[in-house]
Amino acid sequence: MTKLAVVGATGLVGEKVLEVLDRRNVPFDELVLFSSPRSAGKQIEFQGKTYTVEALTEEKTDGNFDYVIMSAGGGTSEKFAPLFEKHGAIVIDNSSQWRMHEDIDLIVPEVNVPKLNRKIIANPNCSTIQSVVPLKPLLDQFGLKRVAYTTYQAVSGSGLAGREDLANGEKGEAPKNYPHPIYNNVLPHIDVFLEDGYTKEEQKMIDETRKILDQPSLNVTATCVRVPVQDSHSVHINVTLDKEATVEDIRNLFNEDDRVVLVDNVENNEYPLAIHSTGKDEVFVGRIRKDDSLDNTFHIWCTSDNLLKGASLNAVQVLEQVLELNKK
Ligand code: 11C
């Protein structure tokens, strides 16, 4: 008997977690859905059965859970993930709370495998996940010297509040979530500012890239930008390789690697687009060009659905990866 809990089941990511569990037919016997007290009592249909969402309490973490997927924010994860862990569950956590703890695995299944020193596994930040997927084959084939990201991130990265600011901004209303209007605007500001002038989102991309790729001294920098797009993040990746490569080498590598989809046919105006990535599981790459301002350096444009590969799908893939590891 496998018992699974989904925490944050009524949120944007939680809803997608259920959708992905269903369509990938992930095997488990019992499901319990948790939310904040505000959303408790809501009914959710899953595979022909109606579930009533329960408010998560400390006592309920002792419910013989084997696996828990949490998408309820850092505070909830800080408090409840160790309690679920203490009672024997493997917790896959979507928040940033545990990602950089030394003994916590930070996993993108296309890239790395959990060591499970702790039973909490962290799901990375959405813009990081889609970026390390194409970086991994480049690392293995050519080595990496430097990575510079510029992101163009969708409002759904901020949950329902981001969606509301975009919709209300179109009607002329002031923003409630962002410090400035996102409608008709571009904000070079995601998450809080740190002392050095970077944002926390930028620092997350830097730290998480190094940890997932197991390249602690890789040179990484990032500028993270919110754009008035509903779903799917776009990331410009400027990458300097260790070994020499041509644009053709990189195109061939991506063409042969089933972890990414190459869309790179500029003669027909074909390149990855947020609107084409939305609702899809894949990570799309294209616009591959040589950056002649530096040796061995290339531009890559990368899009992916931030709520799927960037959050729910990656979490479910981690669950599948752990189920597979536990079979062995
Ligand atoms: C955004 N990347 O687009 C953020 C959302 O650390 O999991 C995800 C925040 C996180 O605003």
Short mmCIF file of C-alpha atoms and ligand atoms in Angstrom, two decimals:
data_model
loop_
_atom_site.label_atom_id
_atom_site.label_comp_id
_atom_site.label_asym_id
_atom_site.label_seq_id
_atom_site.Cartn_x
_atom_site.Cartn_y
_atom_site.Cartn_z
CA MET A 1 0.00 0.00 0.00
CA THR A 2 1.51 3.32 -1.08
CA LYS A 3 0.07 6.44 0.51
CA LEU A 4 0.63 9.84 -1.10
CA ALA A 5 -0.17 13.32 0.24
CA VAL A 6 -0.35 16.44 -1.91
CA VAL A 7 0.06 19.61 0.17
CA GLY A 8 -1.13 22.85 -1.42
CA ALA A 9 -3.58 20.89 -3.56
CA THR A 10 -5.76 23.92 -4.34
CA GLY A 11 -2.93 26.21 -5.55
CA LEU A 12 -1.80 26.78 -9.15
CA VAL A 13 1.05 24.25 -8.85
CA GLY A 14 -0.91 21.80 -6.66
CA GLU A 15 -3.69 21.57 -9.26
CA LYS A 16 -1.09 20.80 -11.92
CA VAL A 17 0.54 18.16 -9.69
CA LEU A 18 -2.79 16.30 -9.62
CA GLU A 19 -3.21 16.70 -13.38
CA VAL A 20 0.30 15.29 -14.02
CA LEU A 21 -0.13 12.41 -11.52
CA ASP A 22 -3.31 11.48 -13.38
CA ARG A 23 -2.05 11.62 -16.94
CA ARG A 24 1.22 9.83 -16.13
CA ASN A 25 -0.70 7.19 -14.19
CA VAL A 26 1.70 7.32 -11.26
CA PRO A 27 1.01 4.23 -9.11
CA PHE A 28 -0.21 4.75 -5.53
CA ASP A 29 -3.05 3.29 -3.47
CA GLU A 30 -4.21 6.13 -1.27
CA LEU A 31 -4.28 9.89 -1.74
CA VAL A 32 -4.81 12.66 0.82
CA LEU A 33 -5.10 16.32 -0.21
CA PHE A 34 -4.05 19.14 2.12
CA SER A 35 -4.33 22.92 1.92
CA SER A 36 -4.29 25.97 4.14
CA PRO A 37 -7.26 26.28 6.53
CA ARG A 38 -8.71 28.90 4.11
CA SER A 39 -9.16 26.37 1.29
CA ALA A 40 -9.94 23.34 3.47
CA GLY A 41 -13.28 21.67 2.73
CA LYS A 42 -13.00 22.22 -1.01
CA GLN A 43 -13.83 19.14 -3.07
CA ILE A 44 -11.54 17.91 -5.83
CA GLU A 45 -12.23 15.16 -8.39
CA PHE A 46 -9.33 12.82 -9.09
CA GLN A 47 -9.57 9.68 -11.21
CA GLY A 48 -13.33 9.36 -10.68
CA LYS A 49 -13.24 9.91 -6.92
CA THR A 50 -14.15 13.02 -4.92
CA TYR A 51 -11.65 14.15 -2.30
CA THR A 52 -12.30 16.71 0.42
CA VAL A 53 -9.26 18.89 1.00
CA GLU A 54 -8.08 18.88 4.63
CA ALA A 55 -6.32 21.62 6.58
CA LEU A 56 -2.75 20.50 7.33
CA THR A 57 -1.95 20.21 11.04
CA GLU A 58 1.06 18.83 12.92
CA GLU A 59 -0.92 15.74 14.01
CA LYS A 60 -1.86 14.91 10.42
CA THR A 61 1.78 14.54 9.36
CA ASP A 62 1.69 11.24 11.32
CA GLY A 63 -0.60 9.63 8.75
CA ASN A 64 1.60 6.77 7.49
CA PHE A 65 2.50 8.65 4.33
CA ASP A 66 5.10 7.14 2.02
CA TYR A 67 5.42 10.19 -0.22
CA VAL A 68 4.44 13.84 0.10
CA ILE A 69 4.52 16.50 -2.63
CA MET A 70 4.46 19.98 -1.09
CA SER A 71 3.66 23.17 -3.04
CA ALA A 72 2.55 25.46 -0.26
CA GLY A 73 5.36 27.99 0.17
CA GLY A 74 8.54 28.17 2.25
CA GLY A 75 6.93 28.70 5.67
CA THR A 76 4.71 25.62 5.39
CA SER A 77 7.63 23.54 4.11
CA GLU A 78 9.93 24.74 6.87
CA LYS A 79 7.45 23.62 9.51
CA PHE A 80 5.83 20.53 8.02
CA ALA A 81 8.43 18.84 5.75
CA PRO A 82 10.62 17.71 8.71
CA LEU A 83 7.51 16.40 10.51
CA PHE A 84 6.46 14.30 7.50
CA GLU A 85 10.09 13.17 7.23
CA LYS A 86 10.20 12.25 10.93
CA HIS A 87 7.15 10.05 10.43
CA GLY A 88 8.85 8.18 7.59
CA ALA A 89 7.67 9.91 4.39
CA ILE A 90 9.84 11.02 1.48
CA VAL A 91 8.96 14.68 0.89
CA ILE A 92 9.33 16.36 -2.51
CA ASP A 93 9.25 20.07 -1.78
CA ASN A 94 8.54 22.78 -4.32
CA SER A 95 9.57 25.72 -2.14
CA SER A 96 13.00 27.32 -1.88
CA GLN A 97 13.19 26.47 1.84
CA TRP A 98 15.45 23.40 1.70
CA ARG A 99 17.19 23.69 -1.67
CA MET A 100 20.60 24.89 -0.55
CA HIS A 101 20.89 22.77 2.61
CA GLU A 102 24.01 20.67 2.22
CA ASP A 103 22.41 17.29 2.91
CA ILE A 104 19.25 17.94 0.86
CA ASP A 105 19.11 16.72 -2.74
CA LEU A 106 18.13 19.30 -5.38
CA ILE A 107 16.89 17.26 -8.28
CA VAL A 108 16.06 17.56 -11.97
CA PRO A 109 15.68 13.91 -13.05
CA GLU A 110 17.20 14.53 -16.51
CA VAL A 111 20.33 15.80 -14.76
CA ASN A 112 20.94 14.18 -11.34
CA VAL A 113 19.85 11.43 -8.96
CA PRO A 114 18.94 11.80 -5.25
CA LYS A 115 21.41 10.46 -2.70
CA LEU A 116 18.68 10.51 -0.03
CA ASN A 117 20.85 11.38 2.97
CA ARG A 118 17.68 13.14 4.08
CA LYS A 119 14.14 12.19 3.10
CA ILE A 120 13.38 15.74 1.94
CA ILE A 121 14.11 16.26 -1.77
CA ALA A 122 13.97 19.82 -3.09
CA ASN A 123 12.42 20.74 -6.43
CA PRO A 124 14.43 23.63 -7.95
CA ASN A 125 13.21 27.06 -9.02
CA CYS A 126 11.29 26.99 -12.32
CA SER A 127 13.68 29.12 -14.37
CA THR A 128 16.63 27.05 -13.11
CA ILE A 129 15.01 23.71 -14.00
CA GLN A 130 14.48 24.52 -17.67
CA SER A 131 17.98 26.03 -17.94
CA VAL A 132 19.98 23.12 -16.51
CA VAL A 133 18.26 20.62 -18.84
CA PRO A 134 20.10 21.89 -21.97
CA LEU A 135 23.23 22.77 -19.95
CA LYS A 136 23.68 19.14 -18.83
CA PRO A 137 24.44 17.66 -22.30
CA LEU A 138 26.73 20.65 -22.98
CA LEU A 139 28.54 20.02 -19.69
CA ASP A 140 29.02 16.33 -20.45
CA GLN A 141 30.20 16.88 -24.03
CA PHE A 142 32.19 20.11 -23.89
CA GLY A 143 32.50 21.20 -20.23
CA LEU A 144 31.19 24.55 -18.95
CA LYS A 145 33.24 27.64 -18.14
CA ARG A 146 30.63 30.35 -17.66
CA VAL A 147 26.85 30.76 -17.84
CA ALA A 148 25.01 34.11 -18.05
CA TYR A 149 21.22 34.01 -17.87
CA THR A 150 18.65 36.63 -18.73
CA THR A 151 15.11 35.49 -18.01
CA TYR A 152 11.70 36.57 -19.27
CA GLN A 153 9.38 35.08 -16.66
CA ALA A 154 5.62 34.58 -16.79
CA VAL A 155 3.27 36.01 -14.16
CA SER A 156 2.07 32.53 -13.13
CA GLY A 157 5.48 32.20 -11.43
CA SER A 158 3.90 34.43 -8.76
CA GLY A 159 0.81 32.22 -8.53
CA LEU A 160 -2.73 33.53 -8.74
CA ALA A 161 -1.60 36.95 -7.44
CA GLY A 162 0.57 37.44 -10.54
CA ARG A 163 -2.26 36.48 -12.85
CA GLU A 164 -4.56 38.95 -11.05
CA ASP A 165 -2.11 41.86 -11.37
CA LEU A 166 -1.85 41.29 -15.13
CA ALA A 167 -5.63 40.98 -15.62
CA ASN A 168 -6.47 43.91 -13.34
CA GLY A 169 -3.72 46.05 -14.89
CA GLU A 170 -5.39 45.66 -18.28
CA LYS A 171 -8.52 47.16 -16.68
CA GLY A 172 -6.46 50.10 -15.36
CA GLU A 173 -6.30 48.91 -11.73
CA ALA A 174 -3.19 49.31 -9.56
CA PRO A 175 -1.07 46.20 -8.88
CA LYS A 176 -1.43 44.34 -5.58
CA ASN A 177 1.37 41.78 -5.96
CA TYR A 178 4.12 43.58 -7.90
CA PRO A 179 5.58 46.99 -6.92
CA HIS A 180 4.76 48.35 -10.41
CA PRO A 181 2.20 47.51 -13.11
CA ILE A 182 3.07 44.35 -15.03
CA TYR A 183 0.49 45.05 -17.75
CA ASN A 184 2.24 46.74 -20.69
CA ASN A 185 5.49 46.67 -18.71
CA VAL A 186 8.68 44.70 -18.02
CA LEU A 187 9.97 44.44 -14.43
CA PRO A 188 13.68 43.76 -13.80
CA HIS A 189 12.74 42.55 -10.35
CA ILE A 190 11.67 39.05 -9.18
CA ASP A 191 11.56 38.26 -5.46
CA VAL A 192 13.33 40.49 -2.91
CA PHE A 193 16.53 42.50 -3.38
CA LEU A 194 19.67 41.29 -1.60
CA GLU A 195 22.44 43.50 -0.21
CA ASP A 196 24.61 43.19 -3.34
CA GLY A 197 21.81 44.47 -5.62
CA TYR A 198 20.94 41.07 -7.06
CA THR A 199 17.45 39.70 -6.47
CA LYS A 200 16.82 36.45 -4.60
CA GLU A 201 15.53 34.92 -7.86
CA GLU A 202 18.86 35.74 -9.54
CA GLN A 203 20.83 34.30 -6.61
CA LYS A 204 18.65 31.16 -6.71
CA MET A 205 19.50 30.63 -10.38
CA ILE A 206 23.22 31.02 -9.64
CA ASP A 207 23.33 28.76 -6.56
CA GLU A 208 20.93 26.10 -7.83
CA THR A 209 22.66 25.77 -11.23
CA ARG A 210 25.97 25.05 -9.48
CA LYS A 211 24.39 22.55 -7.10
CA ILE A 212 22.30 20.60 -9.65
CA LEU A 213 25.14 20.36 -12.17
CA ASP A 214 27.59 19.57 -9.34
CA GLN A 215 29.86 22.38 -10.51
CA PRO A 216 30.42 24.37 -7.30
CA SER A 217 32.88 26.82 -8.84
CA LEU A 218 31.13 27.38 -12.20
CA ASN A 219 30.95 31.07 -13.12
CA VAL A 220 27.22 31.86 -13.26
CA THR A 221 25.38 35.17 -13.36
CA ALA A 222 21.72 36.04 -13.89
CA THR A 223 19.30 38.89 -14.55
CA CYS A 224 15.70 37.88 -13.89
CA VAL A 225 12.87 39.82 -15.48
CA ARG A 226 9.07 39.55 -15.18
CA VAL A 227 7.17 40.01 -18.45
CA PRO A 228 3.42 40.31 -19.11
CA VAL A 229 3.07 36.69 -20.24
CA GLN A 230 0.60 34.30 -18.59
CA ASP A 231 2.61 31.06 -18.66
CA SER A 232 6.01 29.69 -19.74
CA HIS A 233 9.34 31.23 -18.90
CA SER A 234 11.82 32.16 -21.63
CA VAL A 235 15.51 32.17 -20.75
CA HIS A 236 18.42 33.51 -22.77
CA ILE A 237 21.46 31.39 -21.91
CA ASN A 238 24.88 32.72 -22.85
CA VAL A 239 27.28 29.85 -22.31
CA THR A 240 31.06 29.58 -22.56
CA LEU A 241 32.29 26.03 -23.10
CA ASP A 242 35.58 24.48 -21.99
CA LYS A 243 36.25 22.71 -25.27
CA GLU A 244 35.86 24.09 -28.78
CA ALA A 245 32.54 23.50 -30.52
CA THR A 246 30.65 24.79 -33.53
CA VAL A 247 27.01 25.84 -33.78
CA GLU A 248 26.48 22.65 -35.79
CA ASP A 249 28.00 20.53 -32.97
CA ILE A 250 25.55 22.04 -30.48
CA ARG A 251 22.57 21.66 -32.84
CA ASN A 252 23.51 18.00 -33.43
CA LEU A 253 23.90 17.38 -29.71
CA PHE A 254 20.47 18.83 -28.96
CA ASN A 255 18.89 17.04 -31.94
CA GLU A 256 20.09 13.69 -30.69
CA ASP A 257 19.26 14.31 -27.03
CA ASP A 258 15.68 13.49 -26.06
CA ARG A 259 15.84 15.73 -22.97
CA VAL A 260 15.38 18.84 -25.15
CA VAL A 261 13.47 19.76 -28.30
CA LEU A 262 15.43 21.81 -30.85
CA VAL A 263 13.35 24.42 -32.69
CA ASP A 264 15.87 26.38 -34.73
CA ASN A 265 14.80 27.20 -38.26
CA VAL A 266 15.06 30.96 -38.58
CA GLU A 267 14.47 30.86 -42.37
CA ASN A 268 10.85 30.01 -41.47
CA ASN A 269 10.78 32.19 -38.32
CA GLU A 270 10.81 29.05 -36.18
CA TYR A 271 12.25 29.29 -32.67
CA PRO A 272 10.96 28.43 -29.18
CA LEU A 273 8.02 30.57 -28.06
CA ALA A 274 6.28 30.83 -24.69
CA ILE A 275 2.87 30.32 -26.33
CA HIS A 276 4.06 27.08 -27.92
CA SER A 277 5.59 25.77 -24.68
CA THR A 278 2.50 26.35 -22.56
CA GLY A 279 0.77 23.07 -21.73
CA LYS A 280 3.76 21.05 -22.99
CA ASP A 281 6.15 18.95 -20.93
CA GLU A 282 9.28 19.60 -22.98
CA VAL A 283 12.14 22.08 -22.72
CA PHE A 284 12.56 23.85 -26.08
CA VAL A 285 15.86 25.33 -27.33
CA GLY A 286 16.78 27.34 -30.42
CA ARG A 287 18.35 30.52 -31.85
CA ILE A 288 21.73 28.90 -31.34
CA ARG A 289 24.43 31.35 -32.38
CA LYS A 290 28.09 31.91 -31.82
CA ASP A 291 28.87 34.83 -29.51
CA ASP A 292 31.95 36.25 -31.20
CA SER A 293 32.69 38.60 -28.33
CA LEU A 294 34.18 35.71 -26.30
CA ASP A 295 35.96 32.44 -27.13
CA ASN A 296 33.86 29.26 -27.25
CA THR A 297 30.70 31.14 -26.36
CA PHE A 298 27.14 30.60 -27.62
CA HIS A 299 23.67 32.07 -27.31
CA ILE A 300 20.74 29.73 -26.64
CA TRP A 301 17.07 30.67 -26.32
CA CYS A 302 15.09 28.32 -24.08
CA THR A 303 11.38 28.13 -23.24
CA SER A 304 9.33 25.81 -21.05
CA ASP A 305 6.05 25.75 -19.14
CA ASN A 306 6.95 27.05 -15.67
CA LEU A 307 4.02 25.31 -13.99
CA LEU A 308 4.80 21.95 -15.67
CA LYS A 309 8.53 21.23 -16.14
CA GLY A 310 9.28 24.24 -13.92
CA ALA A 311 7.26 22.86 -10.99
CA SER A 312 4.60 20.12 -11.00
CA LEU A 313 5.98 17.85 -13.72
CA ASN A 314 9.50 17.95 -12.28
CA ALA A 315 8.12 17.10 -8.81
CA VAL A 316 6.17 14.14 -10.20
CA GLN A 317 9.22 12.98 -12.20
CA VAL A 318 11.22 13.07 -8.96
CA LEU A 319 8.52 10.90 -7.35
CA GLU A 320 8.75 8.47 -10.29
CA GLN A 321 12.55 8.47 -9.98
CA VAL A 322 12.33 7.65 -6.25
CA LEU A 323 9.71 4.94 -6.85
CA GLU A 324 12.12 3.40 -9.38
CA LEU A 325 15.09 3.67 -6.96
CA ASN A 326 13.03 2.04 -4.18
CA LYS A 327 12.26 -0.93 -6.49
CA LYS A 328 15.98 -1.72 -6.80
C1 11C B 1 8.84 33.19 -10.25
N1 11C B 1 10.58 31.50 -10.24
O1 11C B 1 8.69 33.04 -11.48
C2 11C B 1 9.57 32.16 -9.45
C3 11C B 1 8.58 31.21 -8.86
O2 11C B 1 11.65 29.53 -5.73
O3 11C B 1 10.14 28.16 -6.39
C4 11C B 1 9.15 30.06 -8.11
C5 11C B 1 9.79 30.45 -6.82
C6 11C B 1 10.57 29.30 -6.27
O4 11C B 1 8.38 34.13 -9.61
#
